[in-house]
GROMACS .gro file of C-alpha atoms in nm:
model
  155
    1UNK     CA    1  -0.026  -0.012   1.633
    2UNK     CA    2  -0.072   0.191   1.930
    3UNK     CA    3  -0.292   0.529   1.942
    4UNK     CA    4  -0.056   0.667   2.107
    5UNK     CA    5   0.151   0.971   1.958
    6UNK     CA    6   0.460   0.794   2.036
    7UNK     CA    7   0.747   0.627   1.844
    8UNK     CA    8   0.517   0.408   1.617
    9UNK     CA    9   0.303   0.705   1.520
   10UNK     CA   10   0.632   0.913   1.422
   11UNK     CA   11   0.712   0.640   1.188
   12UNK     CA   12   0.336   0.603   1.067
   13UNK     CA   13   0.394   0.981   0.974
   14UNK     CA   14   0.693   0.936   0.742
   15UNK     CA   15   0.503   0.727   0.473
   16UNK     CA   16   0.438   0.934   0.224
   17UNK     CA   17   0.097   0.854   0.204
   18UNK     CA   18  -0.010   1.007   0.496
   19UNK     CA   19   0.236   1.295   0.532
   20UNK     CA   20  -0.115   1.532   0.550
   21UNK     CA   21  -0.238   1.385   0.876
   22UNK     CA   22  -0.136   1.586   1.200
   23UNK     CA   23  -0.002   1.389   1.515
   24UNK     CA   24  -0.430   1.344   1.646
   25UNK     CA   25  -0.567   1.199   1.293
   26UNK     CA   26  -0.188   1.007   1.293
   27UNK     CA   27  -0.283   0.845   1.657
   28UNK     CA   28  -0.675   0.752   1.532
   29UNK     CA   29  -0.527   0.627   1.219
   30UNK     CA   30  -0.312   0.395   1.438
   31UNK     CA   31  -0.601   0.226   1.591
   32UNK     CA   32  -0.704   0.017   1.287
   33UNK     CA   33  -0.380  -0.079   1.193
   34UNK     CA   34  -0.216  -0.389   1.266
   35UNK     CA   35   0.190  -0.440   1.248
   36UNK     CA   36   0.359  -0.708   1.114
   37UNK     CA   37   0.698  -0.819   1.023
   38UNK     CA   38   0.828  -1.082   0.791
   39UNK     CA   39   1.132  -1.275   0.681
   40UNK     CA   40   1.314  -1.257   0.378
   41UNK     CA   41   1.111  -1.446   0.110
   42UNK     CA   42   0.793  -1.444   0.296
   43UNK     CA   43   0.515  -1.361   0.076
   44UNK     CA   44   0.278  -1.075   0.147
   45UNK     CA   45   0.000  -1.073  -0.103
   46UNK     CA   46  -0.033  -1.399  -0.342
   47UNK     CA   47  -0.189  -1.276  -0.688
   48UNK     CA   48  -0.515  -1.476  -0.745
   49UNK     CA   49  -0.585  -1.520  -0.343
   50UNK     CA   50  -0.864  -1.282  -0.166
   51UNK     CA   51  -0.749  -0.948  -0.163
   52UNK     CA   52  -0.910  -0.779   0.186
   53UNK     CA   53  -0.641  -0.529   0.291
   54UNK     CA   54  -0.374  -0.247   0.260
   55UNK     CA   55  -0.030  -0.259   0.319
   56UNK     CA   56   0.247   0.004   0.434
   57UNK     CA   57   0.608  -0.063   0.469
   58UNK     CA   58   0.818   0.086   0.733
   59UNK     CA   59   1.096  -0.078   0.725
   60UNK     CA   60   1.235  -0.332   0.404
   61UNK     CA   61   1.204  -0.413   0.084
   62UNK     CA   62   0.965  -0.635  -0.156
   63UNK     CA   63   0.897  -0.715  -0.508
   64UNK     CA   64   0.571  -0.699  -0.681
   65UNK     CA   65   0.558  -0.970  -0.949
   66UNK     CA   66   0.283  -1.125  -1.206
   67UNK     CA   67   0.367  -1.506  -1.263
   68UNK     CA   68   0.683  -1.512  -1.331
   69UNK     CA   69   0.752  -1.126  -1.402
   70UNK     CA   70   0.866  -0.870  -1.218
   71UNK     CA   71   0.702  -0.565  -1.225
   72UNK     CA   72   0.911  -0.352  -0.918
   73UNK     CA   73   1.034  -0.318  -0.612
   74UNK     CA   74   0.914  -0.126  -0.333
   75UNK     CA   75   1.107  -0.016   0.009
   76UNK     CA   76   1.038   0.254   0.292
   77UNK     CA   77   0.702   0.445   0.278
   78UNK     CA   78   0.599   0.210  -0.011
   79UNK     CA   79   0.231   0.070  -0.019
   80UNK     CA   80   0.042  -0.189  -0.195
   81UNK     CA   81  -0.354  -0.317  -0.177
   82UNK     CA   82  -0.485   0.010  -0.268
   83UNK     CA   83  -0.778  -0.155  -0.454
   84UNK     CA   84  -0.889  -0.401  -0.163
   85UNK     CA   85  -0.973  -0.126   0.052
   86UNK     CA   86  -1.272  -0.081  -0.203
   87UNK     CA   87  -1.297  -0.398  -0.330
   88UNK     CA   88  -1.325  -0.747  -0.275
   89UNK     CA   89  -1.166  -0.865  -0.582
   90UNK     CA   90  -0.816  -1.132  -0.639
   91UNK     CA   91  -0.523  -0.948  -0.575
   92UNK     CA   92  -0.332  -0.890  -0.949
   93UNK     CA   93   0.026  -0.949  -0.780
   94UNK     CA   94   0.264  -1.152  -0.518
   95UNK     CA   95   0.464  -0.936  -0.324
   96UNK     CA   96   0.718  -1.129  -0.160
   97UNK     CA   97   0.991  -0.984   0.105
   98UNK     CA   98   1.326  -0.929  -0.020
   99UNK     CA   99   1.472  -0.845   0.331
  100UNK     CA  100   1.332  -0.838   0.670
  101UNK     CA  101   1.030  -0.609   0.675
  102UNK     CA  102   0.828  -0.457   0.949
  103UNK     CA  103   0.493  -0.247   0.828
  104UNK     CA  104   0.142  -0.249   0.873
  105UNK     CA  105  -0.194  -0.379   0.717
  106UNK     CA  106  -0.569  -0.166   0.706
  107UNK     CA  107  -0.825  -0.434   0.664
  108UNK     CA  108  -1.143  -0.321   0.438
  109UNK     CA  109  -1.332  -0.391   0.704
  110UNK     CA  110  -1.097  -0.134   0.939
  111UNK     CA  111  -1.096   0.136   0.648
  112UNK     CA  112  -1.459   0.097   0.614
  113UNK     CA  113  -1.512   0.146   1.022
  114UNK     CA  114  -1.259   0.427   1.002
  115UNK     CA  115  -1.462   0.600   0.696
  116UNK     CA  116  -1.781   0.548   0.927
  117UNK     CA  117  -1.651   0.679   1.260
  118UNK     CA  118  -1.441   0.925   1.141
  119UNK     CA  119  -1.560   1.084   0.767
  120UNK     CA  120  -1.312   1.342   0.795
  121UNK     CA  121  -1.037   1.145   0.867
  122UNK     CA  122  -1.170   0.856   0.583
  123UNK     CA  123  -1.185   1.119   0.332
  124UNK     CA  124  -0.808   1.250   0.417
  125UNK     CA  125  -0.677   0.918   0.402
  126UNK     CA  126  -0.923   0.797   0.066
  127UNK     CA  127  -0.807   1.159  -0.152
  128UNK     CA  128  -0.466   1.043  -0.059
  129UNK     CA  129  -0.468   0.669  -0.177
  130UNK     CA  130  -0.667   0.868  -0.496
  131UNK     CA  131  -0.398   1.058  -0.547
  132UNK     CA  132  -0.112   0.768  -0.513
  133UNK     CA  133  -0.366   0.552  -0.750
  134UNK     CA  134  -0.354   0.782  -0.989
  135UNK     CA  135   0.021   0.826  -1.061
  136UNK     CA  136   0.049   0.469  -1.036
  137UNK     CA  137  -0.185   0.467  -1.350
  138UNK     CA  138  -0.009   0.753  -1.487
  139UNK     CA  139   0.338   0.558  -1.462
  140UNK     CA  140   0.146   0.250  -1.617
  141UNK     CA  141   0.011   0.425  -1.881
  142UNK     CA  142   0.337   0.557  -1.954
  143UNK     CA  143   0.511   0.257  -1.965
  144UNK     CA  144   0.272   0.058  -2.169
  145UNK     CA  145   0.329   0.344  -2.452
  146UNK     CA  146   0.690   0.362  -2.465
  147UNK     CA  147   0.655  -0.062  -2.510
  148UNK     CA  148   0.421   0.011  -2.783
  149UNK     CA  149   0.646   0.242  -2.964
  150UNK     CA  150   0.929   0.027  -2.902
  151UNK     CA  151   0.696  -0.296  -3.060
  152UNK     CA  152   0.602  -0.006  -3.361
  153UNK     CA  153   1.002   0.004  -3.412
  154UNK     CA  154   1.084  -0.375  -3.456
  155UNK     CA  155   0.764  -0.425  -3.691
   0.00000   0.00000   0.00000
């Protein structure tokens, strides 16, 4: 993406995820991005394969799957890759494209050169993928108990 505080960075600002960062932190944030877009079908992340970056969507939609399960969907302002920012491990899920989808991708390396050059900045943007990490496991942990009190009710 562009540093500058133009169209792209006014788009960059409505993801959620970043709705703390100010037009300046927006524009050095969109220096280490890189913008993609994809097909219907295309697959994003492939569970089991190297997982060495973030992704944001802009535009589009995707599911996040295990095997043959699907676990959600995700559209707008929707990210994914949290964990490969930090580390190298397999990705857990395939996230394939449901529609046409234009977004970006924050390499480790990138978030690690950001965090470097920038602390202040790589701590804003670190609390914040914290913060969505943690309602993520929240949700999870929610879900995983009503499907053990629903298994309690049919034993």
């Amino acid at each position: 993406m562009p540093s500058s505080s133009g169209p792209r960075c006014r788009l960059l600002g409505r993801v959620p995820l970043f709705r703390d960062l100010d037009a300046a932190e927006l524009a050095l944030l969109a220096r280490y991005l890189h913008e993609f877009r994809c097909a219907p079908g295309a697959v994003l992340t492939q569970q089991g394969a190297p997982g060495d970056d973030f992704v944001g969507l802009i535009e589009g939609r995707v599911r996040v799957s295990t095997d043959a399960t699907s676990l959600r969907d995700l559209g707008p302002g929707a990210h994914f890759g949290e964990l490969a920012l930090v580390s190298p491990a397999p990705r857990s899920t395939t996230v394939t494209a449901l529609e046409s989808c234009f977004g970006f991708r924050l390499s480790r390396a990138d978030y690690l050169d950001l965090c470097h050059r920038r602390p202040y900045l790589g701590q804003k943007i670190s609390a914040a993928v914290l913060a969505a990490m943690a309602a993520m496991i929240r949700d999870l942990t929610e879900r995983i108990s009503g499907a053990e009190r629903t298994l309690r009710g049919k034993a």
